[in-house]
PDB file of C-alpha atoms in Angstrom:
ATOM      1  CA  GLY H   1     -43.623 -38.307  -1.279  1.00 52.00           C
ATOM      2  CA  ALA H   2     -44.805 -34.744  -1.078  1.00 78.00           C
ATOM      3  CA  GLY H   3     -41.380 -33.255  -0.496  1.00 92.00           C
ATOM      4  CA  VAL H   4     -37.699 -33.991   0.020  1.00 96.00           C
ATOM      5  CA  SER H   5     -37.226 -36.113   3.111  1.00 96.00           C
ATOM      6  CA  GLN H   6     -33.991 -36.319   5.067  1.00 97.00           C
ATOM      7  CA  SER H   7     -33.074 -38.630   7.918  1.00 97.00           C
ATOM      8  CA  PRO H   8     -32.080 -38.504  10.621  1.00 97.00           C
ATOM      9  CA  ARG H   9     -33.074 -34.926  11.483  1.00 96.00           C
ATOM     10  CA  TYR H  10     -30.428 -34.795  14.200  1.00 97.00           C
ATOM     11  CA  LYS H  11     -27.259 -36.803  14.642  1.00 98.00           C
ATOM     12  CA  VAL H  12     -24.659 -36.610  17.404  1.00 98.00           C
ATOM     13  CA  ALA H  13     -21.427 -38.397  16.599  1.00 98.00           C
ATOM     14  CA  LYS H  14     -18.281 -38.883  18.594  1.00 98.00           C
ATOM     15  CA  ARG H  15     -15.151 -37.653  16.880  1.00 98.00           C
ATOM     16  CA  GLY H  16     -13.787 -40.415  14.703  1.00 98.00           C
ATOM     17  CA  GLN H  17     -17.140 -42.094  14.176  1.00 98.00           C
ATOM     18  CA  ASP H  18     -18.583 -42.731  10.692  1.00 98.00           C
ATOM     19  CA  VAL H  19     -22.023 -41.346   9.842  1.00 98.00           C
ATOM     20  CA  ALA H  20     -24.504 -41.823   6.998  1.00 98.00           C
ATOM     21  CA  LEU H  21     -27.114 -39.240   6.084  1.00 98.00           C
ATOM     22  CA  ARG H  22     -30.066 -40.164   3.900  1.00 98.00           C
ATOM     23  CA  CYS H  23     -32.015 -38.145   1.349  1.00 98.00           C
ATOM     24  CA  ASP H  24     -35.284 -39.186  -0.298  1.00 98.00           C
ATOM     25  CA  PRO H  25     -35.894 -36.780  -3.198  1.00 97.00           C
ATOM     26  CA  ILE H  26     -39.200 -35.932  -4.796  1.00 95.00           C
ATOM     27  CA  SER H  27     -40.255 -38.778  -7.065  1.00 93.00           C
ATOM     28  CA  GLY H  28     -39.203 -38.228 -10.668  1.00 90.00           C
ATOM     29  CA  HIS H  29     -36.623 -35.554  -9.904  1.00 92.00           C
ATOM     30  CA  VAL H  30     -33.523 -36.210 -11.951  1.00 92.00           C
ATOM     31  CA  SER H  31     -31.176 -33.814 -10.193  1.00 94.00           C
ATOM     32  CA  LEU H  32     -30.051 -34.126  -6.596  1.00 96.00           C
ATOM     33  CA  PHE H  33     -27.721 -31.839  -4.675  1.00 96.00           C
ATOM     34  CA  TRP H  34     -26.052 -31.935  -1.265  1.00 98.00           C
ATOM     35  CA  TYR H  35     -25.151 -28.699   0.536  1.00 97.00           C
ATOM     36  CA  GLN H  36     -23.390 -28.058   3.842  1.00 98.00           C
ATOM     37  CA  GLN H  37     -24.590 -25.178   6.019  1.00 95.00           C
ATOM     38  CA  ALA H  38     -22.319 -24.181   8.873  1.00 95.00           C
ATOM     39  CA  LEU H  39     -23.795 -22.218  11.768  1.00 92.00           C
ATOM     40  CA  GLY H  40     -24.556 -18.650  10.734  1.00 89.00           C
ATOM     41  CA  GLN H  41     -23.531 -19.249   7.114  1.00 92.00           C
ATOM     42  CA  GLY H  42     -25.233 -19.823   3.802  1.00 94.00           C
ATOM     43  CA  PRO H  43     -25.372 -23.312   2.321  1.00 95.00           C
ATOM     44  CA  GLU H  44     -22.308 -24.409   0.390  1.00 96.00           C
ATOM     45  CA  PHE H  45     -22.377 -26.859  -2.487  1.00 96.00           C
ATOM     46  CA  LEU H  46     -20.964 -30.321  -1.874  1.00 97.00           C
ATOM     47  CA  THR H  47     -21.977 -32.564  -4.757  1.00 97.00           C
ATOM     48  CA  TYR H  48     -24.463 -33.095  -7.596  1.00 95.00           C
ATOM     49  CA  PHE H  49     -26.111 -36.160  -9.123  1.00 96.00           C
ATOM     50  CA  GLN H  50     -28.007 -36.522 -12.345  1.00 94.00           C
ATOM     51  CA  ASN H  51     -29.905 -39.763 -11.903  1.00 95.00           C
ATOM     52  CA  GLU H  52     -27.285 -42.203 -10.576  1.00 96.00           C
ATOM     53  CA  ALA H  53     -24.308 -40.374 -12.048  1.00 96.00           C
ATOM     54  CA  GLN H  54     -22.287 -38.120  -9.769  1.00 97.00           C
ATOM     55  CA  LEU H  55     -21.438 -35.319 -12.177  1.00 95.00           C
ATOM     56  CA  ASP H  56     -19.819 -32.879  -9.789  1.00 94.00           C
ATOM     57  CA  LYS H  57     -18.141 -33.577  -6.477  1.00 95.00           C
ATOM     58  CA  SER H  58     -15.898 -30.545  -6.437  1.00 95.00           C
ATOM     59  CA  GLY H  59     -17.403 -29.221  -3.200  1.00 96.00           C
ATOM     60  CA  LEU H  60     -16.619 -32.231  -1.047  1.00 97.00           C
ATOM     61  CA  PRO H  61     -14.165 -30.882   1.545  1.00 96.00           C
ATOM     62  CA  SER H  62     -12.030 -34.010   1.901  1.00 95.00           C
ATOM     63  CA  ASP H  63     -11.798 -37.653   0.905  1.00 96.00           C
ATOM     64  CA  ARG H  64     -13.605 -38.479   4.141  1.00 98.00           C
ATOM     65  CA  PHE H  65     -16.813 -37.369   2.425  1.00 98.00           C
ATOM     66  CA  PHE H  66     -18.508 -39.754   0.028  1.00 97.00           C
ATOM     67  CA  ALA H  67     -21.915 -39.623  -1.638  1.00 98.00           C
ATOM     68  CA  GLU H  68     -23.853 -42.133  -3.682  1.00 98.00           C
ATOM     69  CA  ARG H  69     -27.185 -42.501  -5.452  1.00 97.00           C
ATOM     70  CA  PRO H  70     -27.013 -46.035  -6.805  1.00 96.00           C
ATOM     71  CA  GLU H  71     -30.503 -46.338  -8.297  1.00 94.00           C
ATOM     72  CA  GLY H  72     -31.029 -42.716  -9.201  1.00 93.00           C
ATOM     73  CA  SER H  73     -33.420 -42.051  -6.348  1.00 95.00           C
ATOM     74  CA  VAL H  74     -32.380 -42.182  -2.682  1.00 97.00           C
ATOM     75  CA  SER H  75     -28.975 -40.695  -1.923  1.00 98.00           C
ATOM     76  CA  THR H  76     -26.631 -41.209   0.994  1.00 98.00           C
ATOM     77  CA  LEU H  77     -23.915 -38.855   2.167  1.00 98.00           C
ATOM     78  CA  LYS H  78     -21.297 -40.652   4.206  1.00 98.00           C
ATOM     79  CA  ILE H  79     -18.691 -38.993   6.367  1.00 98.00           C
ATOM     80  CA  GLN H  80     -15.856 -41.131   7.669  1.00 98.00           C
ATOM     81  CA  ARG H  81     -13.836 -40.425  10.829  1.00 98.00           C
ATOM     82  CA  THR H  82     -15.912 -37.366  11.679  1.00 98.00           C
ATOM     83  CA  GLN H  83     -14.163 -34.281  13.009  1.00 97.00           C
ATOM     84  CA  GLN H  84     -15.506 -31.290  14.909  1.00 97.00           C
ATOM     85  CA  GLU H  85     -15.355 -29.077  11.834  1.00 96.00           C
ATOM     86  CA  ASP H  86     -17.866 -31.413  10.164  1.00 98.00           C
ATOM     87  CA  SER H  87     -20.559 -30.116  12.541  1.00 98.00           C
ATOM     88  CA  ALA H  88     -23.158 -28.447  10.319  1.00 97.00           C
ATOM     89  CA  VAL H  89     -26.583 -28.865   8.787  1.00 96.00           C
ATOM     90  CA  TYR H  90     -26.491 -31.010   5.668  1.00 97.00           C
ATOM     91  CA  LEU H  91     -29.185 -30.074   3.172  1.00 96.00           C
ATOM     92  CA  CYS H  92     -30.399 -32.155   0.277  1.00 97.00           C
ATOM     93  CA  ALA H  93     -32.240 -30.635  -2.674  1.00 95.00           C
ATOM     94  CA  SER H  94     -33.864 -32.188  -5.721  1.00 94.00           C
ATOM     95  CA  SER H  95     -35.041 -30.529  -8.893  1.00 90.00           C
ATOM     96  CA  ARG H  96     -36.664 -31.417 -12.163  1.00 80.00           C
ATOM     97  CA  TRP H  97     -36.826 -28.149 -14.011  1.00 75.00           C
ATOM     98  CA  SER H  98     -35.431 -24.880 -12.718  1.00 72.00           C
ATOM     99  CA  GLU H  99     -36.594 -24.910  -9.102  1.00 82.00           C
ATOM    100  CA  ALA H 100     -34.725 -26.744  -6.370  1.00 88.00           C
ATOM    101  CA  PHE H 101     -36.755 -28.160  -3.480  1.00 91.00           C
ATOM    102  CA  PHE H 102     -34.914 -28.517  -0.199  1.00 94.00           C
ATOM    103  CA  GLY H 103     -35.325 -31.001   2.608  1.00 95.00           C
ATOM    104  CA  GLN H 104     -35.335 -29.941   6.251  1.00 94.00           C
ATOM    105  CA  GLY H 105     -31.739 -31.004   6.652  1.00 95.00           C
ATOM    106  CA  THR H 106     -29.783 -33.181   9.035  1.00 97.00           C
ATOM    107  CA  ARG H 107     -28.064 -31.356  11.880  1.00 96.00           C
ATOM    108  CA  LEU H 108     -24.790 -33.145  12.606  1.00 98.00           C
ATOM    109  CA  THR H 109     -22.983 -32.396  15.849  1.00 98.00           C
ATOM    110  CA  VAL H 110     -19.559 -33.949  16.364  1.00 98.00           C
ATOM    111  CA  VAL H 111     -18.465 -34.099  19.997  1.00 97.00           C
TER     112      VAL H 111
ATOM    113  CA  ALA U   1     -16.776 -17.914 -10.633  1.00 80.00           C
ATOM    114  CA  GLN U   2     -19.914 -16.601  -9.074  1.00 87.00           C
ATOM    115  CA  SER U   3     -20.468 -14.971  -5.725  1.00 93.00           C
ATOM    116  CA  VAL U   4     -23.189 -13.264  -3.735  1.00 95.00           C
ATOM    117  CA  THR U   5     -22.890 -10.568  -1.099  1.00 96.00           C
ATOM    118  CA  GLN U   6     -25.740  -9.813   1.254  1.00 97.00           C
ATOM    119  CA  LEU U   7     -25.341  -6.472   2.972  1.00 93.00           C
ATOM    120  CA  GLY U   8     -26.420  -6.635   6.582  1.00 92.00           C
ATOM    121  CA  SER U   9     -26.447  -9.917   8.452  1.00 95.00           C
ATOM    122  CA  HIS U  10     -29.290  -8.628  10.645  1.00 97.00           C
ATOM    123  CA  VAL U  11     -32.177  -6.364   9.691  1.00 97.00           C
ATOM    124  CA  SER U  12     -34.851  -5.236  12.123  1.00 97.00           C
ATOM    125  CA  VAL U  13     -38.111  -3.562  11.096  1.00 97.00           C
ATOM    126  CA  SER U  14     -41.392  -2.703  12.733  1.00 97.00           C
ATOM    127  CA  GLU U  15     -44.566  -4.526  11.779  1.00 97.00           C
ATOM    128  CA  GLY U  16     -46.114  -2.729   8.821  1.00 97.00           C
ATOM    129  CA  ALA U  17     -42.845  -1.104   7.751  1.00 98.00           C
ATOM    130  CA  LEU U  18     -41.003  -1.600   4.467  1.00 98.00           C
ATOM    131  CA  VAL U  19     -38.674  -4.572   4.249  1.00 98.00           C
ATOM    132  CA  LEU U  20     -35.502  -4.122   2.180  1.00 98.00           C
ATOM    133  CA  LEU U  21     -32.891  -6.890   2.053  1.00 98.00           C
ATOM    134  CA  ARG U  22     -29.854  -6.194  -0.111  1.00 98.00           C
ATOM    135  CA  CYS U  23     -28.086  -8.570  -2.447  1.00 97.00           C
ATOM    136  CA  ASN U  24     -25.260  -7.947  -4.904  1.00 97.00           C
ATOM    137  CA  TYR U  25     -23.880 -10.597  -7.178  1.00 95.00           C
ATOM    138  CA  SER U  26     -20.866 -11.323  -9.308  1.00 92.00           C
ATOM    139  CA  SER U  27     -21.135 -13.558 -12.338  1.00 86.00           C
ATOM    140  CA  SER U  28     -19.155 -14.033 -15.538  1.00 80.00           C
ATOM    141  CA  VAL U  29     -22.276 -15.151 -17.401  1.00 81.00           C
ATOM    142  CA  PRO U  30     -25.854 -13.857 -17.376  1.00 81.00           C
ATOM    143  CA  PRO U  31     -27.019 -14.839 -13.925  1.00 86.00           C
ATOM    144  CA  TYR U  32     -30.074 -16.593 -12.658  1.00 90.00           C
ATOM    145  CA  LEU U  33     -30.938 -15.173  -9.260  1.00 92.00           C
ATOM    146  CA  PHE U  34     -33.004 -16.504  -6.395  1.00 93.00           C
ATOM    147  CA  TRP U  35     -34.250 -15.530  -2.966  1.00 96.00           C
ATOM    148  CA  TYR U  36     -34.909 -18.270  -0.414  1.00 96.00           C
ATOM    149  CA  VAL U  37     -36.408 -18.064   3.078  1.00 96.00           C
ATOM    150  CA  GLN U  38     -35.454 -20.364   5.935  1.00 94.00           C
ATOM    151  CA  TYR U  39     -37.522 -20.680   9.088  1.00 92.00           C
ATOM    152  CA  PRO U  40     -35.917 -22.182  12.213  1.00 87.00           C
ATOM    153  CA  ASN U  41     -35.128 -25.876  11.831  1.00 81.00           C
ATOM    154  CA  GLN U  42     -36.598 -25.895   8.342  1.00 85.00           C
ATOM    155  CA  GLY U  43     -35.223 -26.265   4.850  1.00 87.00           C
ATOM    156  CA  LEU U  44     -35.070 -23.505   2.297  1.00 92.00           C
ATOM    157  CA  GLN U  45     -38.232 -22.319   0.550  1.00 93.00           C
ATOM    158  CA  LEU U  46     -38.075 -20.472  -2.750  1.00 93.00           C
ATOM    159  CA  LEU U  47     -39.544 -16.944  -2.570  1.00 95.00           C
ATOM    160  CA  LEU U  48     -38.840 -15.857  -6.132  1.00 94.00           C
ATOM    161  CA  LYS U  49     -36.439 -16.191  -9.031  1.00 91.00           C
ATOM    162  CA  TYR U  50     -35.098 -14.082 -11.885  1.00 91.00           C
ATOM    163  CA  THR U  51     -34.449 -15.947 -15.122  1.00 84.00           C
ATOM    164  CA  SER U  52     -33.861 -13.149 -17.672  1.00 78.00           C
ATOM    165  CA  ALA U  53     -37.504 -12.354 -18.319  1.00 76.00           C
ATOM    166  CA  ALA U  54     -39.033  -9.379 -16.512  1.00 85.00           C
ATOM    167  CA  THR U  55     -36.602  -7.454 -14.313  1.00 89.00           C
ATOM    168  CA  LEU U  56     -39.204  -6.971 -11.590  1.00 94.00           C
ATOM    169  CA  VAL U  57     -40.047 -10.333 -10.135  1.00 95.00           C
ATOM    170  CA  LYS U  58     -42.980 -11.011  -7.860  1.00 95.00           C
ATOM    171  CA  GLY U  59     -42.870 -13.888  -5.427  1.00 95.00           C
ATOM    172  CA  ILE U  60     -44.849 -15.471  -2.675  1.00 94.00           C
ATOM    173  CA  ASN U  61     -46.025 -13.776   0.531  1.00 93.00           C
ATOM    174  CA  GLY U  62     -45.988 -10.303  -1.041  1.00 96.00           C
ATOM    175  CA  PHE U  63     -42.244 -10.187  -1.717  1.00 97.00           C
ATOM    176  CA  GLU U  64     -40.701  -8.857  -4.889  1.00 97.00           C
ATOM    177  CA  ALA U  65     -37.214  -8.199  -6.207  1.00 97.00           C
ATOM    178  CA  GLU U  66     -35.782  -6.072  -8.974  1.00 95.00           C
ATOM    179  CA  PHE U  67     -32.839  -7.156 -11.132  1.00 94.00           C
ATOM    180  CA  LYS U  68     -30.540  -4.209 -11.898  1.00 94.00           C
ATOM    181  CA  LYS U  69     -27.716  -5.242 -14.190  1.00 91.00           C
ATOM    182  CA  SER U  70     -25.924  -1.880 -13.974  1.00 92.00           C
ATOM    183  CA  GLU U  71     -25.746  -2.188 -10.205  1.00 93.00           C
ATOM    184  CA  THR U  72     -25.318  -5.999 -10.148  1.00 94.00           C
ATOM    185  CA  SER U  73     -28.073  -6.042  -7.562  1.00 96.00           C
ATOM    186  CA  PHE U  74     -31.157  -8.086  -6.782  1.00 96.00           C
ATOM    187  CA  HIS U  75     -32.647  -6.526  -3.658  1.00 98.00           C
ATOM    188  CA  LEU U  76     -35.689  -8.063  -1.977  1.00 98.00           C
ATOM    189  CA  THR U  77     -38.549  -5.868  -0.828  1.00 98.00           C
ATOM    190  CA  LYS U  78     -41.955  -6.101   0.806  1.00 98.00           C
ATOM    191  CA  PRO U  79     -44.112  -3.007   1.344  1.00 97.00           C
ATOM    192  CA  SER U  80     -45.458  -3.998   4.749  1.00 97.00           C
ATOM    193  CA  ALA U  81     -43.760  -6.409   7.128  1.00 97.00           C
ATOM    194  CA  HIS U  82     -45.742  -9.032   8.985  1.00 97.00           C
ATOM    195  CA  MET U  83     -44.674 -10.837  12.141  1.00 96.00           C
ATOM    196  CA  SER U  84     -44.638 -14.104  10.190  1.00 95.00           C
ATOM    197  CA  ASP U  85     -41.892 -12.712   7.918  1.00 97.00           C
ATOM    198  CA  ALA U  86     -39.327 -13.119  10.688  1.00 97.00           C
ATOM    199  CA  ALA U  87     -36.831 -15.629   9.302  1.00 97.00           C
ATOM    200  CA  GLU U  88     -33.458 -15.906   7.577  1.00 97.00           C
ATOM    201  CA  TYR U  89     -33.279 -14.905   3.948  1.00 98.00           C
ATOM    202  CA  PHE U  90     -30.712 -16.104   1.439  1.00 97.00           C
ATOM    203  CA  CYS U  91     -29.863 -14.690  -1.962  1.00 97.00           C
ATOM    204  CA  ALA U  92     -28.396 -17.171  -4.450  1.00 94.00           C
ATOM    205  CA  VAL U  93     -27.025 -17.204  -7.980  1.00 93.00           C
ATOM    206  CA  SER U  94     -26.651 -19.975 -10.542  1.00 89.00           C
ATOM    207  CA  GLU U  95     -25.175 -20.125 -13.992  1.00 78.00           C
ATOM    208  CA  GLY U  96     -28.210 -21.670 -15.609  1.00 76.00           C
ATOM    209  CA  GLU U  97     -31.881 -22.308 -15.344  1.00 68.00           C
ATOM    210  CA  THR U  98     -31.679 -26.045 -15.761  1.00 70.00           C
ATOM    211  CA  SER U  99     -32.258 -28.519 -12.983  1.00 69.00           C
ATOM    212  CA  GLY U 100     -28.547 -29.306 -12.894  1.00 76.00           C
ATOM    213  CA  SER U 101     -27.363 -25.830 -12.036  1.00 84.00           C
ATOM    214  CA  ARG U 102     -25.769 -25.544  -8.621  1.00 89.00           C
ATOM    215  CA  LEU U 103     -26.566 -22.583  -6.383  1.00 92.00           C
ATOM    216  CA  THR U 104     -24.062 -20.223  -4.789  1.00 94.00           C
ATOM    217  CA  PHE U 105     -25.548 -18.612  -1.687  1.00 96.00           C
ATOM    218  CA  GLY U 106     -24.870 -15.453   0.238  1.00 96.00           C
ATOM    219  CA  GLU U 107     -24.324 -15.611   3.972  1.00 96.00           C
ATOM    220  CA  GLY U 108     -27.895 -14.731   4.778  1.00 97.00           C
ATOM    221  CA  THR U 109     -29.806 -11.911   6.435  1.00 98.00           C
ATOM    222  CA  GLN U 110     -31.752 -12.505   9.627  1.00 97.00           C
ATOM    223  CA  LEU U 111     -34.962 -10.467   9.548  1.00 97.00           C
ATOM    224  CA  THR U 112     -36.563  -9.491  12.843  1.00 97.00           C
ATOM    225  CA  VAL U 113     -40.051  -7.951  12.876  1.00 97.00           C
ATOM    226  CA  ASN U 114     -40.930  -5.936  15.965  1.00 96.00           C
ATOM    227  CA  PRO U 115     -44.556  -5.465  17.063  1.00 94.00           C
TER     228      PRO U 115
END
């Protein structure tokens, strides 16, 4: 596609519910990143993939967060047993050279 | 470890006035520096980047930034503000220029442009 596509754009989850957020990167982009942006804050790094390999997951806040990119293209960020502090915008970015291209994000609200 | 500090969470200017958004960084290695703009309910769009070439970097929409190593700064400027510049601006630093380099962002500066 023309850009990074994320779905859904908005997600409301009840506390304790599991959610899955999808990212379709730009075709051919090797690198894929997930960031979490809390309200009024800058994005914070969650995890990084190079093709299908998850090379850095040091930013994942707890073991309730899990990300995968099984075929080196589409990626899914899964959050289990969601809590109110998980409410944020989740941004996906892909890059091939030095510039990262961001999707529009998924706004997750946990109620 | 790297970090970015953006001075002023809100900046307000009049249309046609100079825009100055401040960014200071901390990095243990030569930094790569970026400015991104975020419009409401949108993702981040790259305005410009510094990658150790020229210290004065020109970007899109008339923005530019100057890398000053002695001051550890990378302030963003635009000579004349336009209403369409109203948005949130983020300064970011990475350790490398490669596609696998993660970004560390500042907390952002909300720019308001008054008619």
